[in-house]
Short mmCIF file of C-alpha atoms and ligand atoms in Angstrom, two decimals:
data_model
loop_
_atom_site.label_atom_id
_atom_site.label_comp_id
_atom_site.label_asym_id
_atom_site.label_seq_id
_atom_site.Cartn_x
_atom_site.Cartn_y
_atom_site.Cartn_z
CA MET A 1283 17.27 26.64 0.60
CA THR A 1284 17.07 30.37 -0.07
CA ASP A 1285 13.76 32.09 -0.45
CA ARG A 1286 13.59 34.29 -3.57
CA ASP A 1287 11.85 37.01 -1.56
CA SER A 1288 14.76 37.22 0.94
CA ARG A 1289 16.01 40.67 1.92
CA LYS A 1290 19.68 41.16 1.08
CA ILE A 1291 21.67 42.05 4.18
CA VAL A 1292 24.76 44.16 3.58
CA ILE A 1293 27.88 42.57 5.03
CA PHE A 1294 30.27 45.20 6.37
CA ASP A 1295 33.59 43.59 7.31
CA THR A 1296 35.71 45.38 9.88
CA THR A 1297 38.48 42.75 10.28
CA LEU A 1298 41.07 45.31 9.11
CA ARG A 1299 39.90 48.00 11.52
CA ASP A 1300 38.07 46.73 14.61
CA GLY A 1301 39.49 43.21 14.22
CA GLU A 1302 43.03 44.55 13.98
CA GLN A 1303 42.60 46.27 17.33
CA SER A 1304 42.81 42.83 18.96
CA PRO A 1305 46.09 42.71 20.93
CA GLY A 1306 48.90 41.25 18.83
CA ALA A 1307 46.75 41.17 15.62
CA SER A 1308 48.16 44.27 13.96
CA MET A 1309 48.92 43.70 10.28
CA ASN A 1310 51.42 45.30 7.98
CA LEU A 1311 50.53 46.77 4.62
CA ALA A 1312 51.21 43.64 2.59
CA GLU A 1313 49.13 41.55 4.99
CA LYS A 1314 46.23 44.01 4.85
CA MET A 1315 46.36 44.03 1.04
CA GLU A 1316 46.24 40.26 1.04
CA ALA A 1317 43.30 40.13 3.40
CA ALA A 1318 41.42 42.82 1.45
CA GLY A 1319 41.78 40.79 -1.76
CA ALA A 1320 40.41 37.75 0.01
CA LEU A 1321 37.45 39.78 1.40
CA VAL A 1322 36.51 40.86 -2.14
CA ASP A 1323 36.64 37.21 -3.32
CA LEU A 1324 34.40 36.37 -0.37
CA GLY A 1325 31.78 38.82 -1.63
CA VAL A 1326 31.93 41.29 1.28
CA ASP A 1327 29.90 44.46 0.43
CA VAL A 1328 31.93 46.94 2.48
CA ILE A 1329 35.52 46.65 3.73
CA GLU A 1330 36.40 48.91 6.66
CA ALA A 1331 40.05 49.22 5.83
CA GLY A 1332 41.24 51.31 8.78
CA PHE A 1333 41.13 54.53 10.81
CA PRO A 1334 43.36 56.80 8.67
CA ILE A 1335 44.09 59.51 11.25
CA VAL A 1336 45.44 57.17 13.91
CA SER A 1337 48.71 56.28 12.24
CA GLN A 1338 50.68 56.51 9.04
CA GLY A 1339 50.35 52.76 8.75
CA ASP A 1340 46.55 52.90 8.88
CA PHE A 1341 46.45 55.78 6.41
CA ASP A 1342 48.74 53.92 3.93
CA ALA A 1343 46.64 50.78 4.21
CA VAL A 1344 43.39 52.58 3.44
CA LEU A 1345 45.09 54.52 0.62
CA GLU A 1346 46.61 51.39 -1.02
CA ILE A 1347 43.42 49.35 -0.63
CA SER A 1348 41.40 52.22 -2.12
CA LYS A 1349 43.74 52.49 -5.07
CA ASN A 1350 44.12 48.80 -5.84
CA VAL A 1351 41.17 46.79 -4.50
CA ARG A 1352 38.10 46.66 -6.69
CA GLY A 1353 34.74 45.04 -6.14
CA SER A 1354 33.75 46.17 -2.62
CA THR A 1355 33.03 49.58 -1.10
CA ILE A 1356 36.08 50.76 0.89
CA CYS A 1357 35.37 52.50 4.15
CA GLY A 1358 37.53 54.58 6.51
CA LEU A 1359 36.73 55.47 10.11
CA ALA A 1360 36.82 59.01 11.50
CA ARG A 1361 35.73 60.76 14.68
CA CYS A 1362 33.39 63.74 14.20
CA ARG A 1363 36.36 66.01 13.77
CA GLU A 1364 37.42 67.96 10.72
CA ALA A 1365 40.96 66.65 10.70
CA ASP A 1366 39.79 63.01 11.00
CA ILE A 1367 37.26 63.34 8.19
CA ASP A 1368 39.67 65.19 5.85
CA ARG A 1369 42.35 62.60 6.46
CA ALA A 1370 39.84 59.73 5.89
CA TRP A 1371 38.87 61.21 2.53
CA GLU A 1372 42.50 61.75 1.56
CA ALA A 1373 43.00 58.02 1.96
CA LEU A 1374 39.73 57.00 0.38
CA GLN A 1375 39.52 59.30 -2.62
CA HIS A 1376 40.80 56.74 -5.15
CA ALA A 1377 38.33 54.02 -4.21
CA GLU A 1378 35.90 52.68 -6.78
CA ARG A 1379 33.20 53.24 -4.14
CA ALA A 1380 34.11 55.08 -0.93
CA ARG A 1381 32.34 55.33 2.39
CA ILE A 1382 33.27 57.59 5.33
CA HIS A 1383 32.23 56.23 8.69
CA VAL A 1384 31.94 58.89 11.40
CA PHE A 1385 31.31 58.09 15.03
CA LEU A 1386 30.63 59.89 18.26
CA ALA A 1387 29.69 58.41 21.62
CA THR A 1388 26.18 59.14 22.82
CA SER A 1389 25.61 57.23 26.10
CA ALA A 1390 25.37 59.20 29.35
CA ILE A 1391 28.48 57.51 30.74
CA HIS A 1392 30.55 58.47 27.66
CA ARG A 1393 29.11 61.99 27.49
CA GLU A 1394 29.86 62.71 31.12
CA PHE A 1395 33.25 60.98 31.68
CA LYS A 1396 34.89 60.71 28.24
CA LEU A 1397 33.62 63.62 26.15
CA LYS A 1398 32.37 66.02 28.83
CA MET A 1399 29.64 67.19 26.46
CA ASP A 1400 25.91 67.61 26.96
CA GLN A 1401 23.27 66.20 24.60
CA GLU A 1402 22.95 69.35 22.51
CA GLU A 1403 26.69 69.49 21.93
CA ILE A 1404 26.73 65.82 20.87
CA ILE A 1405 23.94 66.47 18.32
CA ARG A 1406 25.70 69.55 16.99
CA ARG A 1407 28.97 67.72 16.54
CA ALA A 1408 27.33 64.67 14.97
CA VAL A 1409 25.56 66.84 12.45
CA GLU A 1410 28.75 68.83 11.64
CA GLY A 1411 30.70 65.61 11.23
CA VAL A 1412 28.17 63.98 8.91
CA LYS A 1413 27.88 67.21 6.84
CA ARG A 1414 31.61 67.49 6.42
CA ALA A 1415 31.84 63.89 5.28
CA ALA A 1416 28.89 64.42 2.91
CA GLY A 1417 30.92 67.14 1.24
CA TYR A 1418 33.24 64.34 0.03
CA THR A 1419 31.04 61.38 -0.73
CA ALA A 1420 27.39 60.45 -0.76
CA ASP A 1421 27.96 57.25 1.19
CA ILE A 1422 28.12 58.21 4.85
CA GLU A 1423 27.77 55.98 7.88
CA PHE A 1424 27.15 57.40 11.28
CA SER A 1425 27.66 55.43 14.53
CA PRO A 1426 26.49 56.67 17.93
CA GLU A 1427 29.13 54.82 19.91
CA ASP A 1428 27.75 52.88 22.89
CA ALA A 1429 24.31 53.23 21.33
CA SER A 1430 22.95 50.23 23.15
CA ARG A 1431 23.48 52.02 26.54
CA THR A 1432 22.12 55.36 25.27
CA GLU A 1433 18.75 56.66 26.47
CA ALA A 1434 16.13 55.75 23.81
CA ASP A 1435 14.80 59.32 23.39
CA PHE A 1436 18.22 60.77 22.93
CA LEU A 1437 19.33 57.99 20.54
CA CYS A 1438 16.25 58.68 18.39
CA ARG A 1439 17.14 62.37 18.31
CA VAL A 1440 20.78 61.81 17.33
CA VAL A 1441 19.84 59.28 14.64
CA GLU A 1442 17.22 61.59 13.17
CA ALA A 1443 19.68 64.49 13.13
CA ALA A 1444 22.45 62.35 11.50
CA ILE A 1445 20.08 61.18 8.76
CA GLY A 1446 18.92 64.73 8.26
CA ALA A 1447 22.49 65.81 7.81
CA GLY A 1448 23.18 63.17 5.14
CA ALA A 1449 23.93 59.82 6.80
CA THR A 1450 22.87 56.97 4.51
CA THR A 1451 23.64 54.24 7.02
CA VAL A 1452 23.08 54.50 10.78
CA ASN A 1453 24.99 51.93 12.69
CA ILE A 1454 23.98 50.85 16.19
CA PRO A 1455 27.02 49.65 18.11
CA ASP A 1456 26.85 47.49 21.18
CA THR A 1457 30.31 48.83 21.95
CA VAL A 1458 30.87 47.00 25.25
CA GLY A 1459 28.97 43.76 24.41
CA TYR A 1460 26.34 44.46 27.08
CA SER A 1461 23.13 43.89 25.14
CA THR A 1462 20.91 40.87 24.99
CA PRO A 1463 18.88 39.92 21.89
CA THR A 1464 15.73 41.35 23.60
CA ASP A 1465 17.55 44.73 24.07
CA MET A 1466 18.67 44.73 20.42
CA ARG A 1467 15.20 43.99 19.20
CA ARG A 1468 13.84 46.86 21.31
CA VAL A 1469 16.45 49.40 20.14
CA ILE A 1470 15.96 48.65 16.45
CA THR A 1471 12.19 48.54 16.73
CA THR A 1472 12.16 51.87 18.62
CA LEU A 1473 14.25 53.52 15.95
CA ARG A 1474 12.01 52.24 13.21
CA GLU A 1475 8.86 53.39 15.04
CA ARG A 1476 10.06 56.74 16.33
CA VAL A 1477 12.59 58.25 13.92
CA PRO A 1478 10.56 59.98 11.19
CA ASN A 1479 13.25 59.86 8.50
CA ILE A 1480 14.52 56.33 9.30
CA ASP A 1481 13.49 55.03 5.91
CA LYS A 1482 16.14 57.30 4.31
CA ALA A 1483 18.99 55.24 5.79
CA VAL A 1484 19.99 51.60 6.23
CA ILE A 1485 20.00 50.52 9.85
CA SER A 1486 23.18 48.65 10.73
CA VAL A 1487 24.28 46.77 13.80
CA HIS A 1488 27.78 46.33 15.28
CA CYS A 1489 27.93 43.88 18.17
CA HIS A 1490 30.84 43.02 20.46
CA ASN A 1491 31.02 39.58 22.00
CA ASP A 1492 31.79 40.19 25.67
CA LEU A 1493 28.88 38.03 26.74
CA GLY A 1494 29.18 35.64 23.82
CA LEU A 1495 25.99 37.18 22.30
CA ALA A 1496 27.35 39.15 19.32
CA VAL A 1497 25.93 36.81 16.66
CA ALA A 1498 22.62 36.33 18.53
CA ASN A 1499 22.29 40.11 18.96
CA SER A 1500 23.04 40.77 15.29
CA LEU A 1501 20.44 38.20 14.25
CA ALA A 1502 17.89 39.83 16.56
CA ALA A 1503 18.68 43.14 14.89
CA VAL A 1504 18.17 41.67 11.41
CA GLU A 1505 14.91 40.15 12.61
CA SER A 1506 13.80 43.61 13.67
CA GLY A 1507 14.72 45.23 10.39
CA ALA A 1508 18.44 45.95 10.31
CA GLY A 1509 19.79 45.86 6.78
CA GLN A 1510 23.51 45.78 7.47
CA VAL A 1511 25.61 43.68 9.87
CA GLU A 1512 29.14 44.64 10.88
CA CYS A 1513 31.36 41.68 11.56
CA THR A 1514 34.86 40.24 11.36
CA ILE A 1515 36.44 37.08 10.04
CA ASN A 1516 36.76 34.56 12.86
CA GLY A 1517 35.03 37.05 15.16
CA LEU A 1518 38.40 38.75 15.55
CA GLY A 1519 38.44 41.89 17.67
CA GLU A 1520 39.31 43.55 20.96
CA ARG A 1521 38.53 41.67 24.14
CA ALA A 1522 36.09 38.85 23.19
CA GLY A 1523 35.89 40.13 19.59
CA ASN A 1524 33.15 41.15 17.21
CA CYS A 1525 30.25 39.33 15.57
CA SER A 1526 31.77 36.50 13.53
CA LEU A 1527 31.15 36.91 9.79
CA GLU A 1528 31.04 33.19 9.04
CA GLU A 1529 28.53 32.51 11.78
CA ILE A 1530 26.08 35.30 10.94
CA VAL A 1531 26.26 34.48 7.21
CA MET A 1532 25.62 30.79 7.68
CA ALA A 1533 22.84 31.39 10.26
CA LEU A 1534 21.05 33.60 7.72
CA ARG A 1535 21.66 31.11 4.87
CA THR A 1536 20.72 27.99 6.84
CA ARG A 1537 17.74 29.49 8.62
CA ASN A 1538 16.50 31.50 5.68
CA ASP A 1539 13.08 29.97 6.37
CA HIS A 1540 13.00 31.99 9.57
CA TYR A 1541 14.95 35.18 8.85
CA LYS A 1542 13.87 35.62 5.20
CA ALA A 1543 17.19 37.36 4.72
CA ASP A 1544 20.45 36.41 3.00
CA THR A 1545 23.78 37.87 2.05
CA GLY A 1546 25.91 38.05 -1.11
CA ILE A 1547 28.71 36.08 0.55
CA VAL A 1548 30.30 33.30 -1.49
CA THR A 1549 30.07 30.75 1.31
CA LYS A 1550 32.64 28.39 -0.26
CA ARG A 1551 35.24 31.08 0.48
CA LEU A 1552 34.51 31.09 4.24
CA VAL A 1553 37.05 28.42 5.28
CA PRO A 1554 39.87 29.66 3.01
CA THR A 1555 39.31 33.23 4.17
CA SER A 1556 39.18 32.19 7.82
CA ARG A 1557 42.43 30.30 7.43
CA LEU A 1558 44.09 33.16 5.56
CA VAL A 1559 43.15 35.65 8.31
CA ALA A 1560 44.27 33.19 11.03
CA ASN A 1561 47.59 32.73 9.21
CA ILE A 1562 48.11 36.44 8.71
CA THR A 1563 47.28 37.41 12.32
CA GLY A 1564 48.65 34.35 14.02
CA ILE A 1565 45.38 34.04 15.91
CA GLN A 1566 44.11 30.55 15.19
CA VAL A 1567 40.46 29.59 15.66
CA GLN A 1568 39.49 26.97 18.23
CA ARG A 1569 38.82 23.48 16.88
CA ASN A 1570 35.14 23.53 17.80
CA LYS A 1571 34.50 27.04 16.38
CA ALA A 1572 31.17 27.01 14.51
CA ILE A 1573 31.41 26.87 10.71
CA VAL A 1574 35.19 27.11 10.25
CA GLY A 1575 36.74 25.17 13.19
CA ARG A 1576 38.55 21.98 12.24
CA ASN A 1577 35.97 19.90 14.12
CA ALA A 1578 32.90 21.84 12.92
CA PHE A 1579 31.79 18.93 10.80
CA ALA A 1580 33.56 16.04 12.54
CA HIS A 1581 31.29 13.30 13.83
CA GLU A 1582 32.92 11.09 16.46
CA ALA A 1583 30.02 9.45 18.25
CA GLY A 1584 29.11 6.02 16.77
CA ILE A 1585 25.44 6.76 16.74
CA HIS A 1586 26.01 9.97 14.76
CA GLN A 1587 28.32 8.23 12.30
CA ASP A 1588 25.73 5.52 11.78
CA GLY A 1589 23.00 8.10 11.13
CA MET A 1590 25.23 10.09 8.80
CA LEU A 1591 26.02 6.99 6.73
CA LYS A 1592 22.32 6.31 6.32
CA GLU A 1593 21.31 9.89 5.58
CA ARG A 1594 23.57 12.86 6.21
CA THR A 1595 20.78 15.26 7.15
CA THR A 1596 20.11 13.21 10.28
CA TYR A 1597 22.98 15.03 11.94
CA GLU A 1598 24.19 17.65 9.44
CA ILE A 1599 22.45 21.00 8.89
CA MET A 1600 25.08 22.37 6.45
CA ARG A 1601 27.42 20.61 4.04
CA PRO A 1602 31.16 21.09 4.72
CA GLU A 1603 31.79 21.73 1.05
CA ASP A 1604 29.32 24.65 1.12
CA VAL A 1605 31.57 26.54 3.54
CA GLY A 1606 34.73 25.57 1.72
CA PHE A 1607 36.11 22.52 3.48
CA ALA A 1608 38.08 20.55 0.89
CA LYS A 1609 37.76 16.75 0.88
CA THR A 1610 41.51 16.40 1.02
CA ASP A 1611 44.33 18.89 1.15
CA LEU A 1612 47.12 16.71 -0.23
CA VAL A 1613 48.00 18.78 -3.25
CA LEU A 1614 51.44 19.12 -4.73
CA GLY A 1615 54.75 17.34 -4.94
CA LYS A 1616 58.26 17.60 -6.32
CA HIS A 1617 57.13 17.52 -9.96
CA SER A 1618 54.37 20.12 -9.64
CA GLY A 1619 54.97 23.25 -11.67
CA ARG A 1620 54.62 26.95 -11.07
CA ALA A 1621 51.12 27.07 -12.62
CA ALA A 1622 49.87 24.35 -10.26
CA LEU A 1623 51.25 26.26 -7.31
CA ALA A 1624 49.69 29.55 -8.55
CA ASP A 1625 46.34 27.77 -8.92
CA ARG A 1626 46.43 26.28 -5.45
CA ALA A 1627 47.47 29.62 -3.88
CA LYS A 1628 44.58 31.36 -5.59
CA GLU A 1629 42.16 28.73 -4.41
CA MET A 1630 43.43 29.32 -0.91
CA GLY A 1631 42.64 33.02 -1.20
CA TYR A 1632 46.09 34.47 -1.92
CA HIS A 1633 46.75 37.01 -4.66
CA LEU A 1634 50.44 36.76 -5.41
CA GLU A 1635 52.30 39.21 -7.61
CA HIS A 1636 54.57 37.72 -10.27
CA GLU A 1637 57.75 38.18 -8.21
CA GLN A 1638 56.13 36.90 -5.01
CA LEU A 1639 55.07 33.79 -6.85
CA ASP A 1640 58.61 33.31 -8.19
CA ASP A 1641 59.95 33.53 -4.68
CA VAL A 1642 57.40 31.15 -3.17
CA PHE A 1643 57.94 28.72 -6.06
CA ARG A 1644 61.71 28.66 -5.38
CA GLN A 1645 61.09 27.86 -1.72
CA PHE A 1646 58.45 25.31 -2.68
CA LYS A 1647 61.03 23.44 -4.77
CA GLN A 1648 63.51 23.44 -1.93
CA LEU A 1649 60.85 22.18 0.42
CA ALA A 1650 59.80 19.50 -2.02
CA ASP A 1651 63.34 18.20 -1.97
CA LYS A 1652 63.10 17.79 1.80
CA LYS A 1653 59.60 16.38 2.07
CA LYS A 1654 57.61 14.25 -0.36
CA GLU A 1655 54.10 15.54 0.13
CA ILE A 1656 53.27 19.19 0.15
CA TYR A 1657 49.97 20.06 1.88
CA ASP A 1658 47.90 23.26 1.82
CA GLY A 1659 49.34 24.07 5.26
CA ASP A 1660 52.87 24.00 3.81
CA ILE A 1661 51.93 26.29 0.96
CA ALA A 1662 50.17 28.73 3.26
CA ALA A 1663 53.22 28.76 5.53
CA LEU A 1664 55.58 29.52 2.64
CA ILE A 1665 53.35 32.27 1.30
CA GLU A 1666 52.81 33.80 4.73
CA GLN A 1667 56.48 33.84 5.32
CA GLN A 1668 57.00 35.60 2.02
CA ILE A 1669 54.33 38.21 2.92
CA HIS A 1670 55.44 38.63 6.51
CA THR A 1671 59.08 39.04 5.77
CA GLY A 1672 59.00 41.01 2.50
CA GLY A 1673 61.19 44.10 2.95
CA GLU A 1674 62.38 43.20 6.45
CA ARG A 1675 65.40 45.05 7.82
CA TRP A 1676 67.09 42.17 9.71
CA SER A 1677 67.31 38.69 8.31
CA LEU A 1678 68.97 35.47 9.41
CA VAL A 1679 72.15 34.49 7.62
CA SER A 1680 73.30 31.56 9.76
CA TYR A 1681 73.41 30.20 13.27
CA HIS A 1682 75.57 27.74 15.09
CA VAL A 1683 74.83 26.55 18.63
CA VAL A 1684 76.67 24.02 20.74
CA THR A 1685 74.89 22.90 23.88
CA GLY A 1686 73.96 19.92 26.10
CA SER A 1687 72.25 19.09 29.37
CA ASP A 1688 73.34 21.45 32.16
CA GLU A 1689 75.60 23.40 29.77
CA THR A 1690 75.44 27.06 28.88
CA PRO A 1691 75.03 27.19 25.08
CA ASP A 1692 77.75 28.68 22.87
CA VAL A 1693 76.12 30.52 20.02
CA THR A 1694 77.43 32.22 16.89
CA LEU A 1695 74.81 34.16 15.04
CA THR A 1696 75.08 36.16 11.82
CA LEU A 1697 72.34 38.57 10.72
CA ALA A 1698 72.09 40.72 7.64
CA HIS A 1699 70.92 44.30 7.61
CA GLY A 1700 70.83 45.64 4.08
CA ASP A 1701 74.20 44.84 2.52
CA GLU A 1702 75.98 44.54 5.87
CA GLN A 1703 76.42 41.46 8.03
CA PHE A 1704 76.80 41.36 11.79
CA THR A 1705 78.09 38.38 13.80
CA LYS A 1706 77.90 37.79 17.53
CA THR A 1707 79.50 34.98 19.41
CA MET A 1708 78.52 34.49 22.98
CA SER A 1709 78.02 31.99 25.79
CA ALA A 1710 74.60 32.61 27.25
CA GLY A 1711 71.01 31.53 27.77
CA ASP A 1712 69.02 28.55 28.87
CA GLY A 1713 69.05 26.29 25.84
CA PRO A 1714 69.69 26.95 22.15
CA ILE A 1715 66.60 29.05 21.44
CA ASP A 1716 67.14 31.37 24.41
CA ALA A 1717 70.79 31.71 23.35
CA ILE A 1718 69.76 32.77 19.82
CA PHE A 1719 67.16 35.25 21.11
CA LEU A 1720 69.85 36.87 23.33
CA ALA A 1721 72.24 37.10 20.41
CA VAL A 1722 69.53 38.72 18.27
CA GLU A 1723 68.93 41.28 21.00
CA GLU A 1724 72.66 42.01 21.21
CA ILE A 1725 73.03 42.55 17.46
CA THR A 1726 69.83 44.49 16.83
CA GLY A 1727 69.84 46.56 20.04
CA TYR A 1728 66.21 45.78 20.88
CA THR A 1729 65.57 44.22 24.31
CA VAL A 1730 62.19 42.68 24.60
CA VAL A 1731 60.16 40.54 26.98
CA CYS A 1732 58.99 37.28 25.45
CA LYS A 1733 55.34 36.87 26.39
CA ASP A 1734 54.40 33.86 24.36
CA PHE A 1735 56.25 31.18 22.41
CA ASN A 1736 54.70 28.24 20.70
CA VAL A 1737 55.67 25.71 18.10
CA HIS A 1738 53.42 23.51 16.04
CA SER A 1739 53.74 21.55 12.89
CA VAL A 1740 51.91 23.06 9.94
CA THR A 1741 51.02 19.63 8.51
CA VAL A 1742 51.39 15.96 9.40
CA GLY A 1743 54.43 13.66 9.41
CA LYS A 1744 57.92 13.61 10.95
CA ASP A 1745 59.26 15.74 8.14
CA ALA A 1746 56.60 18.45 8.67
CA GLN A 1747 57.59 22.09 8.76
CA GLY A 1748 57.59 23.59 12.25
CA GLU A 1749 55.92 26.94 12.70
CA VAL A 1750 56.98 29.11 15.61
CA MET A 1751 54.82 31.99 16.82
CA VAL A 1752 56.27 34.42 19.37
CA GLN A 1753 54.72 37.39 21.05
CA VAL A 1754 57.03 39.95 22.58
CA GLU A 1755 56.56 43.15 24.54
CA TYR A 1756 58.48 46.28 23.72
CA GLN A 1757 57.72 49.64 25.30
CA ASP A 1758 54.28 48.46 26.49
CA ARG A 1759 53.20 47.21 23.08
CA LEU A 1760 52.82 43.63 21.91
CA TYR A 1761 54.37 42.48 18.66
CA ARG A 1762 54.09 39.05 17.10
CA GLY A 1763 56.51 37.14 14.97
CA ARG A 1764 56.33 34.00 12.97
CA GLY A 1765 58.87 31.75 11.41
CA ILE A 1766 58.77 28.42 9.58
CA SER A 1767 61.42 25.82 8.78
CA THR A 1768 61.81 22.08 8.94
CA ASP A 1769 64.40 22.97 11.62
CA SER A 1770 62.56 24.28 14.70
CA VAL A 1771 65.54 26.24 16.07
CA GLU A 1772 65.82 28.07 12.77
CA ALA A 1773 62.06 28.65 12.79
CA SER A 1774 62.38 30.15 16.27
CA ALA A 1775 65.18 32.49 15.16
CA LYS A 1776 63.13 33.61 12.20
CA ALA A 1777 60.01 34.20 14.35
CA PHE A 1778 61.96 36.25 16.84
CA LEU A 1779 63.57 38.33 14.07
CA ASN A 1780 60.14 38.82 12.46
CA ALA A 1781 58.91 40.34 15.75
CA ILE A 1782 62.02 42.54 16.02
CA ASN A 1783 61.46 43.72 12.42
CA ARG A 1784 57.90 44.70 13.28
CA ILE A 1785 59.16 46.69 16.24
CA ALA A 1786 61.79 48.34 14.04
CA ALA A 1787 59.14 49.24 11.39
CA SER A 1788 56.67 50.69 13.88
CA THR A 1789 59.17 52.62 16.00
CA THR A 1790 60.71 54.19 12.89
CA GLU A 1791 57.25 55.15 11.74
CA ALA A 1792 56.46 56.83 15.08
CA GLU A 1793 59.66 58.89 15.11
O1 KIV B 2743 32.47 49.28 18.93
C1 KIV B 2743 32.20 50.43 18.47
O2 KIV B 2743 31.46 51.22 19.04
C2 KIV B 2743 32.93 50.80 17.27
C3 KIV B 2743 32.46 52.01 16.59
C4 KIV B 2743 33.60 52.85 16.02
C5 KIV B 2743 31.48 51.64 15.52
O3 KIV B 2743 33.82 50.05 16.83
ZN1 ZN B 2744 33.64 48.00 17.63
#
């Protein structure tokens, strides 16, 4: 039940910026566009779309999202440096509503070892940065990085100066996930009591989850007066991640009696958005993850089941349908048409262009010939494959492997690169998949270290499609790849090629 006097908390989603910094979670442009569309449908107020100065890929993503995504404020990150801020604006200028987020570390440890600046220099740079950003847009966020480990007096001075220079949101990051809820309460209360112009800005909080306290810390900040929470879908992010969007939103909604605060999030979109981000990044959520995990609403114990049958509120504090769990996900079959597929894809959070839909529909028909029942998982896998592989340089034409126990496999592999085809025949490897990976390396010229390989079925049944996820290392960076097929060897080949294509795209960009 939501109180009509609730404060509205601004939800600032940083899945595409801080979340993407999670190892192996980097997304290409098409994937970021897809995720941004889903975040708008979810009702996110601000989407932090990237850090434009760090790479051409980040710049392009912020630019394209600014040009095409409507309904949320689009934000770009910048250090307190002219070049960063100018580049951020260049990417953001077409947004319906644009925010520049400038940050500068303030804690003693960062000042001394990372920045080698004294307190006065930090204040001067913070003010210069905010002023430069304010020359472009009125919506400016300032973050004193590592705020939670910054001396209280100095933090108050920096925040006051940043607001004085034009910051409209001041974000308090617990950058290293060190705070406890008591610390957070103290920091926010101190700022509200001691910064004279604090009422001119929204106080925000940005908590990392190193001690598993990101959501609790964010709630403590809201309780103390914060008006914005920064978070990511599935709690994605570096190390142990960021505050999880779905958890903070449902905690505020379910315990509105206590927090007297709510968000504009369309909670029925939480599960579809969580699944979409998991599919895009390849980072699945654990089964018992609060709100969106597969078991989040599963009652196994007999005593619970008995209570639930008599009255669901005996053991249930939220309804699964309120967060977007569908009763059943058996959806389409051989006779389903293009419109039905388009509808289902939309429901699942995907925004497919006309041609993308044509492509997915073709594959859907082929799949429906092979398996009778098409589940949501199958559709997501087909769409993801379309998004992941669109515009790839190398693609699989055919493979042939002959092998047996204690035999070295004989493989013939043909790949396409533009209009050309390349075939390699060799005797190598330990099993058919290894043989194909070696042949891919020979043809493409990329030698990688395979760090992770896993196969799972996307739905149920013996005829289910297999999804292969690989993670490979190339020149000290991790790249992921994903492939699906009802043939798991073919799925492996596609996943490996997908990773090679990501390497090819990013190394060409860096050159
Ligand atoms: O964790 C952090 O300090 C950040 C800032 C850039 C807000 O991500
Ligand atoms: Zn962060």
